[in-house]
PDB file of C-alpha atoms in Angstrom:
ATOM      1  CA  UNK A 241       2.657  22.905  -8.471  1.00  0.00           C
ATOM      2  CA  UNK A 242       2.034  26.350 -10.552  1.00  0.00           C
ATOM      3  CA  UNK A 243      -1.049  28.171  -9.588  1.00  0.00           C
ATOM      4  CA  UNK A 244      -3.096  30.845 -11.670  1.00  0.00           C
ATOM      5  CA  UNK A 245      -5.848  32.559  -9.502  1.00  0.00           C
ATOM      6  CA  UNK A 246      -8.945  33.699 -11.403  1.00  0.00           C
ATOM      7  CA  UNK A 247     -11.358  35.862 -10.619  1.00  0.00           C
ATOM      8  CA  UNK A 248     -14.354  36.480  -9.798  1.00  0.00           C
ATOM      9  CA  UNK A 249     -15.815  33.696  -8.562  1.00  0.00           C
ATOM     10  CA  UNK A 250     -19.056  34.220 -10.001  1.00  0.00           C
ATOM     11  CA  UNK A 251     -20.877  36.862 -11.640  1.00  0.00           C
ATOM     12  CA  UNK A 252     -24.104  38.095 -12.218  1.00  0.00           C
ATOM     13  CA  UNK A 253     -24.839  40.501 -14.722  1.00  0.00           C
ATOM     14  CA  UNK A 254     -28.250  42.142 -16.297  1.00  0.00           C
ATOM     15  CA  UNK A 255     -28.317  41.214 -19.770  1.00  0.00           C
ATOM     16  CA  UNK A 256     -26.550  43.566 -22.209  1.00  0.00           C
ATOM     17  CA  UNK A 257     -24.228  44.250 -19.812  1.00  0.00           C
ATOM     18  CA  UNK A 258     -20.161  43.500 -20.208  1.00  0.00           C
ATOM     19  CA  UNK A 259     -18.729  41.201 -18.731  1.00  0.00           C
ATOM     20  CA  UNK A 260     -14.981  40.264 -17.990  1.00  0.00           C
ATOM     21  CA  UNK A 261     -12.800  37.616 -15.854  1.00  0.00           C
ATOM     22  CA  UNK A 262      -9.023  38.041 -14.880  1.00  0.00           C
ATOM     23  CA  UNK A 263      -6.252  35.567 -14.690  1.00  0.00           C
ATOM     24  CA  UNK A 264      -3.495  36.027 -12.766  1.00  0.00           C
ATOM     25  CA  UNK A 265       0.112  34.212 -12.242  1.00  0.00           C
ATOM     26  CA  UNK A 266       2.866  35.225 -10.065  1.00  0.00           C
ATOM     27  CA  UNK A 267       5.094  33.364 -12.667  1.00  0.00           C
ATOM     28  CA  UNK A 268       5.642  34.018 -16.676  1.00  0.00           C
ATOM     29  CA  UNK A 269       3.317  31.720 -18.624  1.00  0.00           C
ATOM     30  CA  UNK A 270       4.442  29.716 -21.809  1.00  0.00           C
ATOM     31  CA  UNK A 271       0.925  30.295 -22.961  1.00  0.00           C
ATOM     32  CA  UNK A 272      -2.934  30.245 -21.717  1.00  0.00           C
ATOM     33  CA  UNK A 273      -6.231  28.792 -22.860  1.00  0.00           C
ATOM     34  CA  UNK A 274      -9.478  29.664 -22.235  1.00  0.00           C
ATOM     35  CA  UNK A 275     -12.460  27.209 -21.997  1.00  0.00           C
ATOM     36  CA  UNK A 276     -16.621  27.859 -22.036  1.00  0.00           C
ATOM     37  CA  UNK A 277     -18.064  24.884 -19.685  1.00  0.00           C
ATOM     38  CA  UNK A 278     -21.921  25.157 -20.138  1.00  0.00           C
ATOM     39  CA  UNK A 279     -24.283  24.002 -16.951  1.00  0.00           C
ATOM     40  CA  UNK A 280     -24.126  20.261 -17.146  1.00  0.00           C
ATOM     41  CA  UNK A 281     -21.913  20.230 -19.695  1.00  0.00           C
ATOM     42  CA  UNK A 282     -17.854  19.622 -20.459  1.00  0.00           C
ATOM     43  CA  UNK A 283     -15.308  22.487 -20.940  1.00  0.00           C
ATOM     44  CA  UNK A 284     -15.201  24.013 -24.647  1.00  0.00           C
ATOM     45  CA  UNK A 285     -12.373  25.087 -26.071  1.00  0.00           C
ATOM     46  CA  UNK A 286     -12.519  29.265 -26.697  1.00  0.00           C
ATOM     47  CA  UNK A 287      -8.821  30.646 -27.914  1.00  0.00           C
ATOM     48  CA  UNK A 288      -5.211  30.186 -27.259  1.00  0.00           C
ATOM     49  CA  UNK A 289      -3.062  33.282 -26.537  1.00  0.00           C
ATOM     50  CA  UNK A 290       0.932  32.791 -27.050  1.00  0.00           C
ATOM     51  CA  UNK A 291       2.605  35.894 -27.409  1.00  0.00           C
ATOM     52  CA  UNK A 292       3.421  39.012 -25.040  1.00  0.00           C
ATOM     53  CA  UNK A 293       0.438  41.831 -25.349  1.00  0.00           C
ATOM     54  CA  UNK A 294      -1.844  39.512 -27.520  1.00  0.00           C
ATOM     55  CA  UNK A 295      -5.248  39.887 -28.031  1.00  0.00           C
ATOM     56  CA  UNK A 296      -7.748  38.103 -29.879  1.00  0.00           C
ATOM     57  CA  UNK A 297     -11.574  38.504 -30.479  1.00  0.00           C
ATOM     58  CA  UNK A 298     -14.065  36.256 -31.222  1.00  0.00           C
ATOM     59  CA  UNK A 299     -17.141  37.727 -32.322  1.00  0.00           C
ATOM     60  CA  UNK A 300     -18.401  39.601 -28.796  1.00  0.00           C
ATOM     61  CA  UNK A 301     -15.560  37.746 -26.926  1.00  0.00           C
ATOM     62  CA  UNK A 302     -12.160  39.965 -26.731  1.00  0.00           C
ATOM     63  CA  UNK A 303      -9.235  38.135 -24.851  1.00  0.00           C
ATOM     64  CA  UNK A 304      -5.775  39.319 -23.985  1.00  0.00           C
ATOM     65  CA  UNK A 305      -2.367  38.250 -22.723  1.00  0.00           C
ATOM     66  CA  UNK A 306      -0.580  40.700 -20.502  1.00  0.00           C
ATOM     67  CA  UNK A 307       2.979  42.050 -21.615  1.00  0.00           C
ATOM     68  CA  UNK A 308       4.885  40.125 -18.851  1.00  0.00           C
ATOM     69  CA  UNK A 309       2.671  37.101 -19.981  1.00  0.00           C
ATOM     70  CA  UNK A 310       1.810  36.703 -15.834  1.00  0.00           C
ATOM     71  CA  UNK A 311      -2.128  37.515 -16.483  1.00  0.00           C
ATOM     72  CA  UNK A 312      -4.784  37.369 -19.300  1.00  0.00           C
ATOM     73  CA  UNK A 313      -8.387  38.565 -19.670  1.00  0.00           C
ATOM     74  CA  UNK A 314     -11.614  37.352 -21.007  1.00  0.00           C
ATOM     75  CA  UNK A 315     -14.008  40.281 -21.783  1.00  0.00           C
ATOM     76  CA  UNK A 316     -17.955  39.387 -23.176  1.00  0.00           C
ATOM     77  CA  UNK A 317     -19.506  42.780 -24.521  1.00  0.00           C
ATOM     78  CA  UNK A 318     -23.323  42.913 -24.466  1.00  0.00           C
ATOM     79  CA  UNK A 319     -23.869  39.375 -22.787  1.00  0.00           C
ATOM     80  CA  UNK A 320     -26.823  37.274 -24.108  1.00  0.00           C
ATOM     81  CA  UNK A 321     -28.686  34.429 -22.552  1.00  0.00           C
ATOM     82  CA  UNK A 322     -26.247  31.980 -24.614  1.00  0.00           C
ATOM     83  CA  UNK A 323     -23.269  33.334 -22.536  1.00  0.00           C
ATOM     84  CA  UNK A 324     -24.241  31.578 -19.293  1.00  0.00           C
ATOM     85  CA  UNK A 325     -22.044  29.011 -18.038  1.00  0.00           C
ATOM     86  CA  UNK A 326     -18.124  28.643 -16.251  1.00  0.00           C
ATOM     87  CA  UNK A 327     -15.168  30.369 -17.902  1.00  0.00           C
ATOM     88  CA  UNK A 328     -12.619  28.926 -17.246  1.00  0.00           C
ATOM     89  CA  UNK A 329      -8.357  29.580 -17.979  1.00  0.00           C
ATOM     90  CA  UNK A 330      -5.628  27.419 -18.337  1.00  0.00           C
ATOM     91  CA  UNK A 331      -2.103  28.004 -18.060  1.00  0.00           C
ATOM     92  CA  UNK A 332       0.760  26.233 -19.114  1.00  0.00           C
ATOM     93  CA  UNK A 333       4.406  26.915 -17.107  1.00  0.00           C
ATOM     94  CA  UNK A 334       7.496  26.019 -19.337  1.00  0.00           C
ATOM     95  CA  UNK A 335       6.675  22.354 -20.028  1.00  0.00           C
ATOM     96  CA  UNK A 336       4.551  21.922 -17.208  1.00  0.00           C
ATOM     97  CA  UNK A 337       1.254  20.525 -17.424  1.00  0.00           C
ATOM     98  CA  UNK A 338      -1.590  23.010 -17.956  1.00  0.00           C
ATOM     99  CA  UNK A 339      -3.111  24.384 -14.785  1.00  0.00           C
ATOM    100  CA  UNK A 340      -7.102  25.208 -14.894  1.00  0.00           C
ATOM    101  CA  UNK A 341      -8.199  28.145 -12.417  1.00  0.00           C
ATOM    102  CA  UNK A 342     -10.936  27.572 -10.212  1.00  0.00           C
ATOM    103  CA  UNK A 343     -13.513  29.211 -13.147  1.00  0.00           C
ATOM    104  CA  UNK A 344     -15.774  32.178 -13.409  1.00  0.00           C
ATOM    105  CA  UNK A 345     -19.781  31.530 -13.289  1.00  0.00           C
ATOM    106  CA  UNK A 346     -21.625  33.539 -15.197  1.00  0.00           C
ATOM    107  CA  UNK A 347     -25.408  34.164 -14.818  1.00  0.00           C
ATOM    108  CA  UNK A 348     -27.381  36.113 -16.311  1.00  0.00           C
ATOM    109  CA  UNK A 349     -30.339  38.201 -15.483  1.00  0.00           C
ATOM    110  CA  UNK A 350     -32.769  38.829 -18.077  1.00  0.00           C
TER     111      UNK A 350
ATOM    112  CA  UNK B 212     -16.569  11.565 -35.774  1.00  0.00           C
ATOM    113  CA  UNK B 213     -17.778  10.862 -32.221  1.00  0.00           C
ATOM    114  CA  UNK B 214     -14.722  12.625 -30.502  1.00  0.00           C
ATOM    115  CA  UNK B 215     -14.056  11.975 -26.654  1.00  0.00           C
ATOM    116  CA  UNK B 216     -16.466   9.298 -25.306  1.00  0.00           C
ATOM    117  CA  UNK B 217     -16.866   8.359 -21.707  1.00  0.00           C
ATOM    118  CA  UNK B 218     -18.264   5.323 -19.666  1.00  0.00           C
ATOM    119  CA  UNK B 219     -20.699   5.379 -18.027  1.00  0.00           C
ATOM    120  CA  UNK B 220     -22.218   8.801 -17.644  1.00  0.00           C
ATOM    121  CA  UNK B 221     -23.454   8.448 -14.357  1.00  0.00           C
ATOM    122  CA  UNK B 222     -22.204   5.686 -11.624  1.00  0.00           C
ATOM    123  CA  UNK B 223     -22.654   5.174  -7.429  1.00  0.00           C
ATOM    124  CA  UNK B 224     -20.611   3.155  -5.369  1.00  0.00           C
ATOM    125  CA  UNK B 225     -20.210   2.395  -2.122  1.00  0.00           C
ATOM    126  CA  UNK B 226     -17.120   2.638   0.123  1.00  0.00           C
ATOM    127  CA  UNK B 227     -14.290   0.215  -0.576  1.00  0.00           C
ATOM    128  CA  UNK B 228     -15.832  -0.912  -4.215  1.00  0.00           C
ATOM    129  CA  UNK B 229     -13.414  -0.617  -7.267  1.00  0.00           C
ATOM    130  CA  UNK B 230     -14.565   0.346 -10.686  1.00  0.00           C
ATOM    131  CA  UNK B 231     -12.971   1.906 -14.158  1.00  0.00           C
ATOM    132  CA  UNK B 232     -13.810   4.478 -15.922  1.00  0.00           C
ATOM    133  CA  UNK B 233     -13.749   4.489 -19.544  1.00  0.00           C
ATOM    134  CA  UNK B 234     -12.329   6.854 -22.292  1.00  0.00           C
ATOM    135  CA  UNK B 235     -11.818   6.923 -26.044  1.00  0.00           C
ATOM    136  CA  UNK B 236     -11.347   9.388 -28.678  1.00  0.00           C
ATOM    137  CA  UNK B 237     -11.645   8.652 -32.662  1.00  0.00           C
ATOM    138  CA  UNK B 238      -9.559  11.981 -33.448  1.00  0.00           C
ATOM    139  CA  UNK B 239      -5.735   9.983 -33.712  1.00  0.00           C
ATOM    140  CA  UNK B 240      -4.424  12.350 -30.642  1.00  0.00           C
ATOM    141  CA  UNK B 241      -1.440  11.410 -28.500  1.00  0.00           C
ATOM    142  CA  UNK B 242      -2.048  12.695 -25.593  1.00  0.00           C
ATOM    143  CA  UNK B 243      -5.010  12.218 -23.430  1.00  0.00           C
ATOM    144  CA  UNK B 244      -5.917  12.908 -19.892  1.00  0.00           C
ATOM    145  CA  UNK B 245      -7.787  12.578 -16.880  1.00  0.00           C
ATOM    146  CA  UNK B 246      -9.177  15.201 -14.684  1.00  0.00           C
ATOM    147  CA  UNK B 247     -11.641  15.528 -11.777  1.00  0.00           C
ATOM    148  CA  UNK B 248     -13.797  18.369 -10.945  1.00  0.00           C
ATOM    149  CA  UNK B 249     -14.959  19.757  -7.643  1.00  0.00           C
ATOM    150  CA  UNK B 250     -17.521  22.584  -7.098  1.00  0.00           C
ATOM    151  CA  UNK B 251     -15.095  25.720  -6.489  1.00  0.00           C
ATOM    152  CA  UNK B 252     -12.282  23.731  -7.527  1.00  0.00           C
ATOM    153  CA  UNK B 253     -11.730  23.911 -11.097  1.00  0.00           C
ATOM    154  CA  UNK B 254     -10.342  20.858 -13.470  1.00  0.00           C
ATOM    155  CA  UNK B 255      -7.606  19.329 -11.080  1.00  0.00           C
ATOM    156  CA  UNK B 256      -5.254  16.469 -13.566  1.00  0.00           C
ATOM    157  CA  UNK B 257      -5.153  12.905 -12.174  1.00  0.00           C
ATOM    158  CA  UNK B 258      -3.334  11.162 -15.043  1.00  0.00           C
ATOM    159  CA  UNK B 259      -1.795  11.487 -17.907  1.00  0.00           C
ATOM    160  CA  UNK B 260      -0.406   9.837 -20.843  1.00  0.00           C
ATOM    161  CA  UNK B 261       1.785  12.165 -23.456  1.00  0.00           C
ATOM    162  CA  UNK B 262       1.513   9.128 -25.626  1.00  0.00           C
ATOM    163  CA  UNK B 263       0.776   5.770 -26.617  1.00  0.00           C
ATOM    164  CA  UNK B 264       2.958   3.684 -23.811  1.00  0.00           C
ATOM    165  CA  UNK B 265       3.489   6.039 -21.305  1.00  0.00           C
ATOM    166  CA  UNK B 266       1.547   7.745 -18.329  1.00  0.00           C
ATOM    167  CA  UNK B 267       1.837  10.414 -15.383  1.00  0.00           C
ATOM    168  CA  UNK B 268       1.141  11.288 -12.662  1.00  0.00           C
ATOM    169  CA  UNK B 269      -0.809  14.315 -12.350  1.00  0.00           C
ATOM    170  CA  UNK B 270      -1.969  16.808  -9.491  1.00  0.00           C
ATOM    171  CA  UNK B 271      -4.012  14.406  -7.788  1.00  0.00           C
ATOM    172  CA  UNK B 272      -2.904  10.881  -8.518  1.00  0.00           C
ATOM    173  CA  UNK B 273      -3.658   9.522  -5.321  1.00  0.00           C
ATOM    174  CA  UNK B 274      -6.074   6.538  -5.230  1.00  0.00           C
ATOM    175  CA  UNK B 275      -6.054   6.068  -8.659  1.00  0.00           C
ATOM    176  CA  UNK B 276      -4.699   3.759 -11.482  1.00  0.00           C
ATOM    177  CA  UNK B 277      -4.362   4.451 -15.190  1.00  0.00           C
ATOM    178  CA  UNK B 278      -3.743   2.500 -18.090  1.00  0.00           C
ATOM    179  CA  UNK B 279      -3.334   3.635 -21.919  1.00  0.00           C
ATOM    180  CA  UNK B 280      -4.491   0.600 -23.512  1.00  0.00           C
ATOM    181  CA  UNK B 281      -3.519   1.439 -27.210  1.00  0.00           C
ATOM    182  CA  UNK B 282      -4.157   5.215 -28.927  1.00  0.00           C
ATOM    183  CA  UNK B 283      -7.507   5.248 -28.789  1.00  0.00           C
ATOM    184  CA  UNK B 284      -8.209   4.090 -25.159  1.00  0.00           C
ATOM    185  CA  UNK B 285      -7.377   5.306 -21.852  1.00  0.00           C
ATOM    186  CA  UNK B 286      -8.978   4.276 -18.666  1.00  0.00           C
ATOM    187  CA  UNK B 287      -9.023   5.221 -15.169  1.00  0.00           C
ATOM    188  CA  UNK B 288      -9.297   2.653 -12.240  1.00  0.00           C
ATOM    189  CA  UNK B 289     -10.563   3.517  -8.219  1.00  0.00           C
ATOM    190  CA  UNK B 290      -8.989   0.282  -6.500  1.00  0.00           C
ATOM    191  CA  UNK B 291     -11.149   1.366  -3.378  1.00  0.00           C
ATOM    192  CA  UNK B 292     -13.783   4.017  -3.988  1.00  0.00           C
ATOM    193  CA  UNK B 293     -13.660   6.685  -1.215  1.00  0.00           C
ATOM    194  CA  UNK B 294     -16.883   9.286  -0.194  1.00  0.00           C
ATOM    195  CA  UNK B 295     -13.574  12.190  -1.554  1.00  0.00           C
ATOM    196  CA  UNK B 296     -13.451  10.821  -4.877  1.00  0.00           C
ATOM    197  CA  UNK B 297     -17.107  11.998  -5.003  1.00  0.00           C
ATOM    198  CA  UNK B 298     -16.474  14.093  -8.473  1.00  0.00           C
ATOM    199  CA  UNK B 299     -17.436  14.489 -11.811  1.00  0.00           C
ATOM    200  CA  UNK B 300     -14.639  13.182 -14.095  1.00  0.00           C
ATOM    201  CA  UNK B 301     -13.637  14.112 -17.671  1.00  0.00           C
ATOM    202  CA  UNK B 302     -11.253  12.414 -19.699  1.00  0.00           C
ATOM    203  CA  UNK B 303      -9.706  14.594 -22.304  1.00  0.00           C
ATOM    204  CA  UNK B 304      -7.090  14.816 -25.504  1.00  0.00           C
ATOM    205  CA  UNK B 305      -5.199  16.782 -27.357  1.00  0.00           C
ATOM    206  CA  UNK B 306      -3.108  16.001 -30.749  1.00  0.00           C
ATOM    207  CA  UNK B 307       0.235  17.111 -28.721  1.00  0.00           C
ATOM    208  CA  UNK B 308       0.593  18.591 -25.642  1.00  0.00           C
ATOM    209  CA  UNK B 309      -0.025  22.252 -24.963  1.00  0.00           C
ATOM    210  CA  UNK B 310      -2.571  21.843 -27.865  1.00  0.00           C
ATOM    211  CA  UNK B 311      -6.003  22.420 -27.118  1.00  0.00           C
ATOM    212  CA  UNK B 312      -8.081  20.050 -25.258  1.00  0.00           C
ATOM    213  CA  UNK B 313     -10.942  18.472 -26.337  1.00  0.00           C
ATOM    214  CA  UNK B 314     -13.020  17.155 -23.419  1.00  0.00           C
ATOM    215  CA  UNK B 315     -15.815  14.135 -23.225  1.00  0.00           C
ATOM    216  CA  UNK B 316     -19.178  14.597 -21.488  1.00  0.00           C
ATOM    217  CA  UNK B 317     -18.071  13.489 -18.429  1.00  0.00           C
ATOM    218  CA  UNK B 318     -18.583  10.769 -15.849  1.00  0.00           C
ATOM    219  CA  UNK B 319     -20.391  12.287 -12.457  1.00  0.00           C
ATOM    220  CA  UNK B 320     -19.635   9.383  -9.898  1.00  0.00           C
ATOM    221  CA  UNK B 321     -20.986   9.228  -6.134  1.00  0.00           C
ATOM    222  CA  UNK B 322     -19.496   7.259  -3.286  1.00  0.00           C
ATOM    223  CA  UNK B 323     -21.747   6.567  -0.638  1.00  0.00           C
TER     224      UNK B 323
END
């Protein structure tokens, strides 16, 4: 099946300090998702991103779709304690099922 | 509105037992889903049924059985519980595909 890399891994930032995540595909996405999965808890829906060179913000939360529509970003300015948890993306190939990456956890140090 | 709501939350087996895991979601979706999540793994999809009457197999289907019972309902069965299916397991829907997903607390379930 379709993979989508993310990355990093984790990531521990001083709080205040941005904070972004990268999703990559070697093949054109239909569209991509990206989810908020708190410690303990289930994956939250963020934002959907459809079109070529979209971006959308949510409050401190900026995310963008690359023009070739192979990679996205999610982008956290001034991170607060509430920001901790797993990001994580999802991509959908054509009418393929969507395919999570392996997540990005975020920590925080006060 | 309760949403996506799993059974039980928390369940151990031992090797060779069989047991099913419950789903159900009060939000009239058609498509719902099962997934399975390993540390440094991500969400990996076991099953899944587009709608009412139908199911597929996912990434992962291996070892498992699914059955979409009516709209509401859609269950996953381990015939014979293996120390790899050791996961934490989320059932999931959507009102079509591609839509977003909205997930249930989960189901973290240990095979000794």
């Amino acid at each position: 099946g379709q993979q989508v890399m993310q990355i990093p891994q984790y990531q521990h930032v001083q709080e205040g300090e941005d904070f972004t995540t990268y999703c990559n595909s070697s093949t054109t996405l239909s569209n991509i998702q990206w989810y908020k999965q708190r410690p303990g808890g289930h994956p939250v829906f963020l934002i959907q991103l459809v079109k070529s060179g979209e971006v959308k913000k949510q409050k401190r939360l900026t995310f963008q779709f690359g023009e070739a529509k192979k990679n996205s970003s999610l982008h956290i300015t001034a991170t607060q304690t509430t920001d901790v948890g797993t990001y994580f993306c999802a991509a959908a190939f054509g009418n393929e099922k969507l395919t999570f990456g392996t997540g990005t956890r975020l920590t925080i140090i006060p | 509105n309760a949403g996506v709501t799993q059974t039980p939350k928390f369940q151990v087996l031992k090797t060779g037992q069989s047991m099913t895991l419950q789903c159900a979601q009060d939000m009239n979706h058609n498509s719902m889903y099962w997934y399975r999540q390993d540390p440094g793994m991500g969400l990996r999809l076991i099953y899944y049924s587009a709608s009412e009457g139908t199911t597929d197999k996912g990434e992962v289907p291996n070892g498992y059985n699914v059955s979409r019972l009516n709209k509401r309902e859609f269950s996953l069965r381990l015939e014979s519980a293996a120390p790899s299916q050791t996961s934490v397991y989320f059932c999931a829907s959507t009102p079509r595909e591609f839509y977003e997903q909205y997930f249930g607390p989960g189901t973290r379930l240990t095979v000794t």
